[in-house]
Short mmCIF file of C-alpha atoms and ligand atoms in Angstrom, two decimals:
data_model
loop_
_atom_site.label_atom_id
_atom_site.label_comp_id
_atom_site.label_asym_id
_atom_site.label_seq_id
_atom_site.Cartn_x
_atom_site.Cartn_y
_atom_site.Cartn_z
CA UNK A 1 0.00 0.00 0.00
CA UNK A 2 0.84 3.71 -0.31
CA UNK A 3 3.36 5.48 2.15
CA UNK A 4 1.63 7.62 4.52
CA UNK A 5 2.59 11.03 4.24
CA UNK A 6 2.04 14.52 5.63
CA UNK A 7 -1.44 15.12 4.40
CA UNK A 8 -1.29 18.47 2.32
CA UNK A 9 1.84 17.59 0.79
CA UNK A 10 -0.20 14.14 -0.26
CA UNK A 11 -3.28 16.09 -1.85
CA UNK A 12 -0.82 17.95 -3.59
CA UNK A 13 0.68 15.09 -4.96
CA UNK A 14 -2.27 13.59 -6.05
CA UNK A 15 -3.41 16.43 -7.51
CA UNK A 16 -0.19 16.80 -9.80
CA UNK A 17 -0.46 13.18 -10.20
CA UNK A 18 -4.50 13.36 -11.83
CA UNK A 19 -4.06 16.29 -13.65
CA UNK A 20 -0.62 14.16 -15.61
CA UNK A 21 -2.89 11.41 -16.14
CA UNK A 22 -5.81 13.28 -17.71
CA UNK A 23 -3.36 15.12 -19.76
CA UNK A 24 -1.74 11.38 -21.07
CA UNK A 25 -5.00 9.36 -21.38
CA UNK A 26 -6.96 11.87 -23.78
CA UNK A 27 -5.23 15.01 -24.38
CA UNK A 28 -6.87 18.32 -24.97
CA UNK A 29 -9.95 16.68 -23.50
CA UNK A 30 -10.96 17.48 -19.74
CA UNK A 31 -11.66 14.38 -17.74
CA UNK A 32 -15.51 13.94 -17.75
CA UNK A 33 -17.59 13.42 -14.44
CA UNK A 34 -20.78 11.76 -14.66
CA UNK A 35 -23.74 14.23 -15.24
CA UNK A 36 -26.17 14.66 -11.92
CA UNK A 37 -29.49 14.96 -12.46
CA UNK A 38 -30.89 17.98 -10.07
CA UNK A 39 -34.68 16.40 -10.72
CA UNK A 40 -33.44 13.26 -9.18
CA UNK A 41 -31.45 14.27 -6.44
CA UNK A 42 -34.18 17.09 -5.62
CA UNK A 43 -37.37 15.82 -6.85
CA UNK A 44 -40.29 18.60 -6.53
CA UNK A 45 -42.04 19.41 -3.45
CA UNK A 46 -44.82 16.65 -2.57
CA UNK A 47 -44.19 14.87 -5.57
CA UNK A 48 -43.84 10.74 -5.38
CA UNK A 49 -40.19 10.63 -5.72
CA UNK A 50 -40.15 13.42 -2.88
CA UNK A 51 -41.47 11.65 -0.33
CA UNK A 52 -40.40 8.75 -0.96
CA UNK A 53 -37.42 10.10 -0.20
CA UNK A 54 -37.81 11.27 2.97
CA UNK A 55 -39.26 8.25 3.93
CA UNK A 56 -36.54 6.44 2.46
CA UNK A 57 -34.32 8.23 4.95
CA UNK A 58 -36.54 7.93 7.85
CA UNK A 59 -36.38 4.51 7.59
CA UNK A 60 -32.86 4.48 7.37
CA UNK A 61 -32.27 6.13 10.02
CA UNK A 62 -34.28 4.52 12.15
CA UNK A 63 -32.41 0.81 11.25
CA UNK A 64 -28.63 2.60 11.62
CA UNK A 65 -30.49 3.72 15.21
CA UNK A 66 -30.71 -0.29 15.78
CA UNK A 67 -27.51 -1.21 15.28
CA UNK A 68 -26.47 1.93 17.40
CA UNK A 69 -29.01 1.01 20.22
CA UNK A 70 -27.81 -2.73 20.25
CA UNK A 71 -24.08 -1.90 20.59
CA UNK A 72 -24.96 0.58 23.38
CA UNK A 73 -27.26 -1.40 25.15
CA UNK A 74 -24.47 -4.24 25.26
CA UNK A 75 -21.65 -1.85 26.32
CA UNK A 76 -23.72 -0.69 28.82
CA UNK A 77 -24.43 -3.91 30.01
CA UNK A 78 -20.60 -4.93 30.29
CA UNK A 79 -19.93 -1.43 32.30
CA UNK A 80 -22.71 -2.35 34.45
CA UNK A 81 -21.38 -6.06 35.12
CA UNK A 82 -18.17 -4.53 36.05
CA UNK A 83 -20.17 -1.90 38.41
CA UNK A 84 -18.79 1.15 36.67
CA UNK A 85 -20.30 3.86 37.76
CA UNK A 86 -23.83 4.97 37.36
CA UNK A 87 -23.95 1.93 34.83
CA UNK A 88 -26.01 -0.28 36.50
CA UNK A 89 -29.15 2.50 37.25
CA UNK A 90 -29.15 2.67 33.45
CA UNK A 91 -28.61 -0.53 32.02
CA UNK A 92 -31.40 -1.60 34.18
CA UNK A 93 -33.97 1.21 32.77
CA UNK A 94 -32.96 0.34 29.02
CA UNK A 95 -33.96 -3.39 29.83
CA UNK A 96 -36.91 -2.17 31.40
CA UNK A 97 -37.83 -0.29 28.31
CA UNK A 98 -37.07 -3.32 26.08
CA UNK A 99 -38.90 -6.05 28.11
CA UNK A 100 -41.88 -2.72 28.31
CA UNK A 101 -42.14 -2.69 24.85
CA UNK A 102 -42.40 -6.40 23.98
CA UNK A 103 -45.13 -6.75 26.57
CA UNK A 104 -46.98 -3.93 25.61
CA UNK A 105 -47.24 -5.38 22.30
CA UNK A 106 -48.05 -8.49 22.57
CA UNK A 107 -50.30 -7.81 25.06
CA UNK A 108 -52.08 -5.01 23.01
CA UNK A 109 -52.35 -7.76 20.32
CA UNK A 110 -53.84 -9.96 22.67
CA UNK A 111 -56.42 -7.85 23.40
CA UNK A 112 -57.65 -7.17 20.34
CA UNK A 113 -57.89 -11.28 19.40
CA UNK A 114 -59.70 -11.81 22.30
CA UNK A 115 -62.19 -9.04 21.90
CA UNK A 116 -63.14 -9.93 17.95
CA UNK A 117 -63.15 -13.42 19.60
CA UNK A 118 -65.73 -12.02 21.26
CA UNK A 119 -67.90 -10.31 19.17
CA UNK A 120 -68.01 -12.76 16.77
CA UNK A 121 -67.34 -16.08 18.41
CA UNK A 122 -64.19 -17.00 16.33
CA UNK A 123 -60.71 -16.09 16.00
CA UNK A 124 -59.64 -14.39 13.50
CA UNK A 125 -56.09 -14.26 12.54
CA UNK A 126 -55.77 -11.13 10.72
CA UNK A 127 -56.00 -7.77 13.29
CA UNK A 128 -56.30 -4.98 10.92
CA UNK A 129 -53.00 -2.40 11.11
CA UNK A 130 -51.24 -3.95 13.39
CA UNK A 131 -47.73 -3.74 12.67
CA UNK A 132 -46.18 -5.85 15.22
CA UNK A 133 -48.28 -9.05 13.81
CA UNK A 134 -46.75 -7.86 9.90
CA UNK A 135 -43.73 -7.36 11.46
CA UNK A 136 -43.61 -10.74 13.31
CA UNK A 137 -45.23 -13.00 10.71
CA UNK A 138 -42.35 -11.53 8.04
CA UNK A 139 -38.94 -11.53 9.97
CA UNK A 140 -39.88 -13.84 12.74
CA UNK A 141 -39.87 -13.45 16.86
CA UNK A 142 -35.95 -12.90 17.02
CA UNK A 143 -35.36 -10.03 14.50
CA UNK A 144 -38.50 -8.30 16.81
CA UNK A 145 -36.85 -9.37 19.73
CA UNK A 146 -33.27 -7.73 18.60
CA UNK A 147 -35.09 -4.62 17.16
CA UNK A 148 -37.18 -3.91 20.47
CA UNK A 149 -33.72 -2.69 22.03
CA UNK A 150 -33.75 0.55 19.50
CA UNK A 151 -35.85 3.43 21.09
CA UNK A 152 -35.88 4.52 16.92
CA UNK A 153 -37.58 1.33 16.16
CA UNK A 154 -40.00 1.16 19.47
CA UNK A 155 -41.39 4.87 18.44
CA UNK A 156 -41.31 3.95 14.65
CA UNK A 157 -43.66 0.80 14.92
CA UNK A 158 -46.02 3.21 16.57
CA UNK A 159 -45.43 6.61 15.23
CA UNK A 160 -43.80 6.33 11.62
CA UNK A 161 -46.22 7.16 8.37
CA UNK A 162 -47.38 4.19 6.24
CA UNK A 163 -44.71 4.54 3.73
CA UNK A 164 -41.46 5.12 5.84
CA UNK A 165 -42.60 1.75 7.63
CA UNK A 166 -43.02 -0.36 4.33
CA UNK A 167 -39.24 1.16 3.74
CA UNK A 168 -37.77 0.37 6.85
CA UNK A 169 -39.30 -3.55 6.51
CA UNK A 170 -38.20 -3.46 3.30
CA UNK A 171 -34.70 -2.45 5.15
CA UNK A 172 -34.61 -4.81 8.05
CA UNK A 173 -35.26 -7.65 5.76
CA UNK A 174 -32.61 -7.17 3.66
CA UNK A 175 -30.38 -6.59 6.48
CA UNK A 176 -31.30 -9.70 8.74
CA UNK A 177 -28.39 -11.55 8.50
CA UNK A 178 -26.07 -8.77 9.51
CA UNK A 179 -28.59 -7.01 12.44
CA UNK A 180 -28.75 -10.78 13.58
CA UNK A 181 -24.72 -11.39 13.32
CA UNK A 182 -24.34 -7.76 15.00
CA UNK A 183 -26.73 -8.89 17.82
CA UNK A 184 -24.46 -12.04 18.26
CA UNK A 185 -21.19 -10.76 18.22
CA UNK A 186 -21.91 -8.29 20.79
CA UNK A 187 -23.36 -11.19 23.16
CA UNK A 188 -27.22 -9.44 22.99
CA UNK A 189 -29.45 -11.38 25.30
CA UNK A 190 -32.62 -11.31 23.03
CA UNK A 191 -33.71 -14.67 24.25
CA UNK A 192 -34.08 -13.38 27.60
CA UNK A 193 -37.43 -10.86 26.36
CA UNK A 194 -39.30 -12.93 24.80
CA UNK A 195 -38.49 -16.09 27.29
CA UNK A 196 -41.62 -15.82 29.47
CA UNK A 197 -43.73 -15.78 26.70
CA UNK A 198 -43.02 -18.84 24.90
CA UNK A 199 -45.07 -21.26 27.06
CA UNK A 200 -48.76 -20.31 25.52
CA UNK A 201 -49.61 -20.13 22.11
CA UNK A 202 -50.13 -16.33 20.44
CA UNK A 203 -53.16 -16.79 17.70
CA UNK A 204 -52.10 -16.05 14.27
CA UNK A 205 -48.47 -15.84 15.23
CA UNK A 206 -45.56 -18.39 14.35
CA UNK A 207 -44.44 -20.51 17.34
CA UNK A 208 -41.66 -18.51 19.25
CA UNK A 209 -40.33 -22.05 20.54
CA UNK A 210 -38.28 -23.28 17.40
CA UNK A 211 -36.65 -19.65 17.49
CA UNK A 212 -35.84 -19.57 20.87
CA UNK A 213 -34.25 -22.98 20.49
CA UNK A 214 -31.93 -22.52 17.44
CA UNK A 215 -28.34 -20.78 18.49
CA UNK A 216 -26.74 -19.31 16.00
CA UNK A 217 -23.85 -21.75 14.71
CA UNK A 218 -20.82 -19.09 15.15
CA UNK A 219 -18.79 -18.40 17.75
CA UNK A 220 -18.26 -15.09 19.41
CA UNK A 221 -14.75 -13.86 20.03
CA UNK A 222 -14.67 -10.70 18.14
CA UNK A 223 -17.29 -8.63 15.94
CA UNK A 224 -14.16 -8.41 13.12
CA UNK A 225 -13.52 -12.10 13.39
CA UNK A 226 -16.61 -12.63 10.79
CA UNK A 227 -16.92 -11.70 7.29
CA UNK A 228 -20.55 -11.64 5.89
CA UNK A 229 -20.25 -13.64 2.17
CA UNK A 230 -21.22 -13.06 -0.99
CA UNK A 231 -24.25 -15.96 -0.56
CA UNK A 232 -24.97 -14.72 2.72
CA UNK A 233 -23.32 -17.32 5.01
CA UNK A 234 -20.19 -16.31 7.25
CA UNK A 235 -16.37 -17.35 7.63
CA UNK A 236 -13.38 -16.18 8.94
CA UNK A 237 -11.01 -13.63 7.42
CA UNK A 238 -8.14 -15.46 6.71
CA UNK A 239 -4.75 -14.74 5.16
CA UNK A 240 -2.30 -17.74 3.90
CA UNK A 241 -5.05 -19.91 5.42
CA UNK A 242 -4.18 -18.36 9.15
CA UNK A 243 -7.27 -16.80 11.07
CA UNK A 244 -6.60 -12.47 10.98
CA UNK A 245 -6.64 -11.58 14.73
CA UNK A 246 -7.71 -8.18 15.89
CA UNK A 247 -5.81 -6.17 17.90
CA UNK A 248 -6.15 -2.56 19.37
CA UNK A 249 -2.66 -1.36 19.23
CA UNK A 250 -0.04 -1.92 17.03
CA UNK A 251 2.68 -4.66 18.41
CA UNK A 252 6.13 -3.98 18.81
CA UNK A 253 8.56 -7.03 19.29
CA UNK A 254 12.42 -6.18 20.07
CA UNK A 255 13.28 -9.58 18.65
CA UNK A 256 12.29 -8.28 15.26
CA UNK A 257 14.25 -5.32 15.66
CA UNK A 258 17.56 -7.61 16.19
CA UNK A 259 16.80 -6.80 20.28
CA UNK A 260 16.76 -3.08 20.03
CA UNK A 261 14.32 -2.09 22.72
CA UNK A 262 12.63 1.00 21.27
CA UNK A 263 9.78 1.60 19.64
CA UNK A 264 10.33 3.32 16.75
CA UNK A 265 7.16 5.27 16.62
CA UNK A 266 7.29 6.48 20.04
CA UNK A 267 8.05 10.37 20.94
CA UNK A 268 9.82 9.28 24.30
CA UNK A 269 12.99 7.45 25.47
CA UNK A 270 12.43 4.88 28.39
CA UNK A 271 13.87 7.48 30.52
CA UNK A 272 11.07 10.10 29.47
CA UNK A 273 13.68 12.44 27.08
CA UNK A 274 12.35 13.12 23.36
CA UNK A 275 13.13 10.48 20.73
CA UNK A 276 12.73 13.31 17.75
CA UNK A 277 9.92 11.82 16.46
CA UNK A 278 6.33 13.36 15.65
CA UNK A 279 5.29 16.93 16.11
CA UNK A 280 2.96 18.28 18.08
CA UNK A 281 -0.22 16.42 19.16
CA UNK A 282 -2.87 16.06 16.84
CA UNK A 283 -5.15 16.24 19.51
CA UNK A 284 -3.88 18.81 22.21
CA UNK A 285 -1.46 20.48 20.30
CA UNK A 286 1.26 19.37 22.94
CA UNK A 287 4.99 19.63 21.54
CA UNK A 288 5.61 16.76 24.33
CA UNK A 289 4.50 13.13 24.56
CA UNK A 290 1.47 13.24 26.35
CA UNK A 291 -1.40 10.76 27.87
CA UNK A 292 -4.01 11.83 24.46
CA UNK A 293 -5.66 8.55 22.13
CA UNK A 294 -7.86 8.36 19.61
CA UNK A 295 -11.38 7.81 21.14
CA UNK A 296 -12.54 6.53 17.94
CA UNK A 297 -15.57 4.25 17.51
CA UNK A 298 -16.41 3.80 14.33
CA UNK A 299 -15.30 0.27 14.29
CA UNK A 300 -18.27 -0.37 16.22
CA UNK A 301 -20.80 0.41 13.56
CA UNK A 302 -18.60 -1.64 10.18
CA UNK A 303 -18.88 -4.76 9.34
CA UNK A 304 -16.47 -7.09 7.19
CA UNK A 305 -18.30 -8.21 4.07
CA UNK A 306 -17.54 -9.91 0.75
CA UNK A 307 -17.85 -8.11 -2.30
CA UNK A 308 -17.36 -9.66 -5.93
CA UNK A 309 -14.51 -8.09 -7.34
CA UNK A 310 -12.52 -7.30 -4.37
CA UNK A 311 -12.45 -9.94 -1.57
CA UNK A 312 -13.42 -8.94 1.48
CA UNK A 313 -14.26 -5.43 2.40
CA UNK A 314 -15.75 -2.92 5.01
CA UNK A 315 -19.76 -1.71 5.09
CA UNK A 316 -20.20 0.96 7.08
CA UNK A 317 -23.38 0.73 9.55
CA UNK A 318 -23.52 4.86 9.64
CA UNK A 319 -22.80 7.63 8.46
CA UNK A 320 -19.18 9.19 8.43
CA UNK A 321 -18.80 13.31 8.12
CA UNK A 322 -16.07 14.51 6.07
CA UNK A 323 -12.71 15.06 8.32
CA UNK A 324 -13.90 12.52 10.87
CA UNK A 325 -10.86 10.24 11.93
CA UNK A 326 -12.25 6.83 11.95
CA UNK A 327 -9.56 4.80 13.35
CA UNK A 328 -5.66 3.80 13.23
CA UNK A 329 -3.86 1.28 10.85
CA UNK A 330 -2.12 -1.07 13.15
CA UNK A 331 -0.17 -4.28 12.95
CA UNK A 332 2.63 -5.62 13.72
CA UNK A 333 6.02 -2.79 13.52
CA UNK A 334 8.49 -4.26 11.57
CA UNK A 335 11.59 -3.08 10.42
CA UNK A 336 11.59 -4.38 6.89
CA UNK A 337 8.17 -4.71 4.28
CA UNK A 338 7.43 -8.67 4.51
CA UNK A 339 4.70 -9.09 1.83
CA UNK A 340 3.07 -6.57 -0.22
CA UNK A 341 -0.96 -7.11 -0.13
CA UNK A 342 -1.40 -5.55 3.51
CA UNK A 343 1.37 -3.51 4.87
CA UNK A 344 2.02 0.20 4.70
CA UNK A 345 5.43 2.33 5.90
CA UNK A 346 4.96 4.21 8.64
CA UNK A 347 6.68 7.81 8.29
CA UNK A 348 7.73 10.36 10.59
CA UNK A 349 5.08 13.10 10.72
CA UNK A 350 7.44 15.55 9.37
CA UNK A 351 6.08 18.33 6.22
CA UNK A 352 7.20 16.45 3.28
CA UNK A 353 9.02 17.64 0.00
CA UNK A 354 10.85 15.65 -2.81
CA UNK A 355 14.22 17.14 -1.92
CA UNK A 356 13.31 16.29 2.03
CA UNK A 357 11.31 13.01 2.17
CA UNK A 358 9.44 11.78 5.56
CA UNK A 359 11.76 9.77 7.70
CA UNK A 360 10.64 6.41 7.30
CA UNK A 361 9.90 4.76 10.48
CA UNK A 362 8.68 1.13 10.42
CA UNK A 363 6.37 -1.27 8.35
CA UNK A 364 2.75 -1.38 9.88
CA UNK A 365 2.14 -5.19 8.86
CA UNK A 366 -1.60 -6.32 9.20
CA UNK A 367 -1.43 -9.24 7.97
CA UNK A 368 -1.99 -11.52 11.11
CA UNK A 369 -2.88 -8.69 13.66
CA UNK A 370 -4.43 -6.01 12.86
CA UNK A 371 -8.17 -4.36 13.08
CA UNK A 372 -10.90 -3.48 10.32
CA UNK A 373 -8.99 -0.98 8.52
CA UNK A 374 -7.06 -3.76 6.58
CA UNK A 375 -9.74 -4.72 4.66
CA UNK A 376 -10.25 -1.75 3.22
CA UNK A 377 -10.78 -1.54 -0.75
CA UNK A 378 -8.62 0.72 -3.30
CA UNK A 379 -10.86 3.13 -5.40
CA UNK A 380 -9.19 5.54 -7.58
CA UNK A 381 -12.36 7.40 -6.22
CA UNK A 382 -11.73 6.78 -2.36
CA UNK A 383 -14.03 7.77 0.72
CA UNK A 384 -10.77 7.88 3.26
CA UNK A 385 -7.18 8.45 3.35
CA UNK A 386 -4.60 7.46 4.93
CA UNK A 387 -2.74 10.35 6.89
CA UNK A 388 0.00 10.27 9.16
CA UNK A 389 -0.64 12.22 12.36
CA UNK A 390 1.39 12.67 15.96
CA UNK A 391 -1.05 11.43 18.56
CA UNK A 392 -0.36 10.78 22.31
CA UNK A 393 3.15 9.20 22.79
CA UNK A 394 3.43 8.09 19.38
CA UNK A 395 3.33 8.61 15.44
CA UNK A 396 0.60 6.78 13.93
CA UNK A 397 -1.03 6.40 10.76
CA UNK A 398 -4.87 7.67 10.14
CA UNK A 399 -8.10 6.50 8.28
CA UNK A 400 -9.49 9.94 7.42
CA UNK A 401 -13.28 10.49 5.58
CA UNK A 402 -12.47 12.42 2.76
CA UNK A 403 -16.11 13.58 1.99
CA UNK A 404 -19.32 12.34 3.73
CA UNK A 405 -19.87 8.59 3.84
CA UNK A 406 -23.27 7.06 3.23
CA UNK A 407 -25.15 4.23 5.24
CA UNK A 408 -24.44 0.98 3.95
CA UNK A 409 -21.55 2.37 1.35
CA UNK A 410 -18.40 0.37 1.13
CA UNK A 411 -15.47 2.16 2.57
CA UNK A 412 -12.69 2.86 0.18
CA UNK A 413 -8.90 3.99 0.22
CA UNK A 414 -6.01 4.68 -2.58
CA UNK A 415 -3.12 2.55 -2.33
CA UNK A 416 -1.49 4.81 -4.56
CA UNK A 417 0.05 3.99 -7.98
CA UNK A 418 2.55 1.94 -7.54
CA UNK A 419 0.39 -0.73 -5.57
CA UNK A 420 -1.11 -1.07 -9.10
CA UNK A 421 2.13 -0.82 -10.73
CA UNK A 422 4.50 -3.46 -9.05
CA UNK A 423 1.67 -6.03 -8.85
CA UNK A 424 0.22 -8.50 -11.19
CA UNK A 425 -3.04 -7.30 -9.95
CA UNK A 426 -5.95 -5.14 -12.43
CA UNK A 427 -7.75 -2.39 -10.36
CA UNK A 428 -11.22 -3.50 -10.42
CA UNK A 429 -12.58 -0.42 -8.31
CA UNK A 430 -14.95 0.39 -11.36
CA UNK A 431 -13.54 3.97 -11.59
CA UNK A 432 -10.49 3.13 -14.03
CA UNK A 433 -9.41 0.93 -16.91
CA UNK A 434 -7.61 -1.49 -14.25
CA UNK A 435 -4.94 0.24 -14.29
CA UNK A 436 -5.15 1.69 -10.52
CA UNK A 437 -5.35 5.69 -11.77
CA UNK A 438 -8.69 7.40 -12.62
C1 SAM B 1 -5.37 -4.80 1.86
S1 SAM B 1 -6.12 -6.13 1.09
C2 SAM B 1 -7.83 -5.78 1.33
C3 SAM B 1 -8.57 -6.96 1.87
C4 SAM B 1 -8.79 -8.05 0.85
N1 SAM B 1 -9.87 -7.66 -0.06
C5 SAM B 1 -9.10 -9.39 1.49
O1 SAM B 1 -9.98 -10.11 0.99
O2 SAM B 1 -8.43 -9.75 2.46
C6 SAM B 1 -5.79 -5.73 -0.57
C7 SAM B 1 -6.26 -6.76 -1.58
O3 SAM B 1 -7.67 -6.65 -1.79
C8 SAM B 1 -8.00 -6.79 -3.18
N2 SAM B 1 -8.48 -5.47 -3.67
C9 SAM B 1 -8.73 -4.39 -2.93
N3 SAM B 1 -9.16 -3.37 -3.71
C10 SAM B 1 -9.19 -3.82 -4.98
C11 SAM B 1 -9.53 -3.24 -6.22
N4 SAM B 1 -9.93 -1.99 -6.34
N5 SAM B 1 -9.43 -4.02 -7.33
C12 SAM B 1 -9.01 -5.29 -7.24
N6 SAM B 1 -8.66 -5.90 -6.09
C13 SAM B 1 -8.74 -5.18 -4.95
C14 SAM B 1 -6.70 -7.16 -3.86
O4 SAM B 1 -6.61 -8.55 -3.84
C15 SAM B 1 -5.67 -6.54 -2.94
O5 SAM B 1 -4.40 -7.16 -3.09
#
């Protein structure tokens, strides 16, 4: 992958770098952007396309509230477990609002079987509008059970229009597999909620039972340790047919540094003098090593997937604002590059020139330990950069959105030119005649 670099000097480059291309590929001819069509993207007031629109993004923001709610909820639930403070107090009243909900409904249900029963002496297994028996009878007890822990979806079910709830079914059904995998990997307790009511038949209403019973076949170690495939079954992410472990920091062994005890990406000595490396802190400006870290979560709310020209690949479960620092490339800091699909130099985070070239520091290599960030696609059109940024007590290296990120988008990166160049490899981003340059 590309060197990380100081990240003006970068868009600079890259900017040099395009405007060469255009001027090789098809000279006197400006490169061509597809055309957007205003009518599309801003359809008139109270038209069709208008509101279906809006309700398009209602709905989606009410499922990317569900996978929020669920990794809250389970955080919380770990905090309170380990009596952190206040934790408990809340993690308590979110269960009560679950558990609320699910009784609430079904009860509400009940009541209107019983009272047709009633009237006209027979059940009948249709109660007009109610959209917790369509919602049940479609995805089944467990996706309910999983989406009652989303305030978004709790109010929606009751208070969304007509259309934004056909979207958001539409949504949640096309997304089972991964809101169920989400729910798993983060240990949710869905069984628990429905438990008490799985002893007496609901009219009209599959058999919660068979649900209850069936465990998903996948173990849970870590959310990244899964990658979603292309016919929608899972399996590990594997390189040279070894599982990819996650890690949260990159590793630094002396033994692989011929015993020398430093890290090079540190900005401190063991005995707490400057090392010359880095700047000041990204964070709090400090010219010193100081106590900062990224306090990123946006690995939370991804999720490894398999695409069809690319491999495997990230899906993001939110949205992303331009400039928002999603998280840092680590691995294992090696001296030397080892193998050239995964691992990217590590420079000093010095201002960069030709004449004066960033001090390189160390290879980040992902290819065993590492987080999300290595599966990250090239694009010659990418989403995120990689920058290289002083943060804390070390020198690390970035993913940075580049312009806003949609829900559900694939996350890209450039691995610059020469990735393209060196390899036997065609660029299959869709953006560029293979050849890794737009
Ligand atoms: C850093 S890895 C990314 C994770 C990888 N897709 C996987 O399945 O483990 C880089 C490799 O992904 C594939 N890849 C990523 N972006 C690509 C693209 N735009 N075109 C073709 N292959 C791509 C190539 O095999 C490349 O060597």
């Amino acid at each position: 992958m590309a060197q990380t670099r100081n990240n003006t000097t970068k868009k600079a480059k890259a900017f040099k770098t395009n405007k060469q291309i255009a001027n090789r590929k098809a000279p006197g001819k400006a490169a061509s952007r597809p055309k957007v069509d205003m009518n599309k993207l801003f359809p008139p007031w109270g038209s069709e396309e208008a509101l279906n629109q809006t309700a398009n993004k209602l709905a989606t923001d009410i499922i990317l509230a569900v996978y929020h709610d669920i990794n809250t909820y389970c955080h919380i639930e770990r905090l309170a477990g380990e009596n952190f403070y206040n934790c408990q107090g809340m993690f308590v009243n979110m269960r009560t609002f679950t558990e609320g909900f699910i009784e609430r409904e079904i009860g509400n249900y009940m009541a209107c079987v019983e009272s047709f029963k009633a009237e006209h002496g027979e059940f009948q297994p249709v109660t007009p509008n109610s959209r917790f028996l369509e919602f049940v009878s479609a995805l089944g007890w467990k996706i309910f059970a999983i989406c009652a822990h989303a305030e978004a979806f709790r109010r929606g079910i009751k208070e969304a229009d007509d259309r934004t709830w056909r979207f958001l079914i539409h949504k949640i059904q096309e997304n089972t597999l991964s809101i169920e995998l989400y729910a798993h990997s983060r240990t949710l307790k869905w069984r628990n909620m429905i438990w008490i009511h799985q002893g007496y038949p609901i009219p009209g209403l599959p058999d919660m039972k068979p649900e209850i019973e069936t465990y998903m076949q996948w173990k849970v170690d870590h959310p990244h340790h899964t990658v979603i495939t292309l016919d929608g079954k899972l399996k590990e992410p594997t390189y040279q047919g070894k599982l990819q472990k996650h890690i949260g920091e990159s590793i630094y062994d002396p033994k692989k540094w011929g015993g020398l005890k430093q890290d090079p990406t540190l900005r401190h000595l063991a005995d707490g003098s400057s090392s010359n490396v880095g700047r000041i802190c990204h964070m709090c400006g400090n010219p010193a090593s100081c106590d900062c870290r990224l306090a990123s979560r946006a690995g939370e709310l991804v999720e490894l997937r398999e695409y069809p020209e690319t491999g495997t690949g990230i899906r993001v479960l939110t949205r992303f604002n331009r400039g928002d620092i999603l998280d840092l490339f680590v691995g294992e800091l090696l001296p030397d590059c080892v193998e050239d699909v995964y691992p990217l130099s590590q420079c000093d985070d010095e201002p960069y020139t030709k004449s004066n070239p960033a001090r390189p520091l160390a290879t980040i290599c992902p290819h065993e330990f590492g987080n999300w960030t290595r599966y990250i696609s090239h694009s010659c059109r990418p989403s995120t950069a990689f920058v290289t940024r002083t943060i804390g007590n070390r020198v690390v290296c970035t993913v940075e959105a580049i312009r806003d990120i949609m829900p559900f988008e694939e996350l890209t990166v450039s691995y610059g030119d020469k990735y393209w160049q060196r390899k036997d490899l065609k660029c299959r981003c869709g953006h560029c005649d293979g050849s890794g340059t737009e």
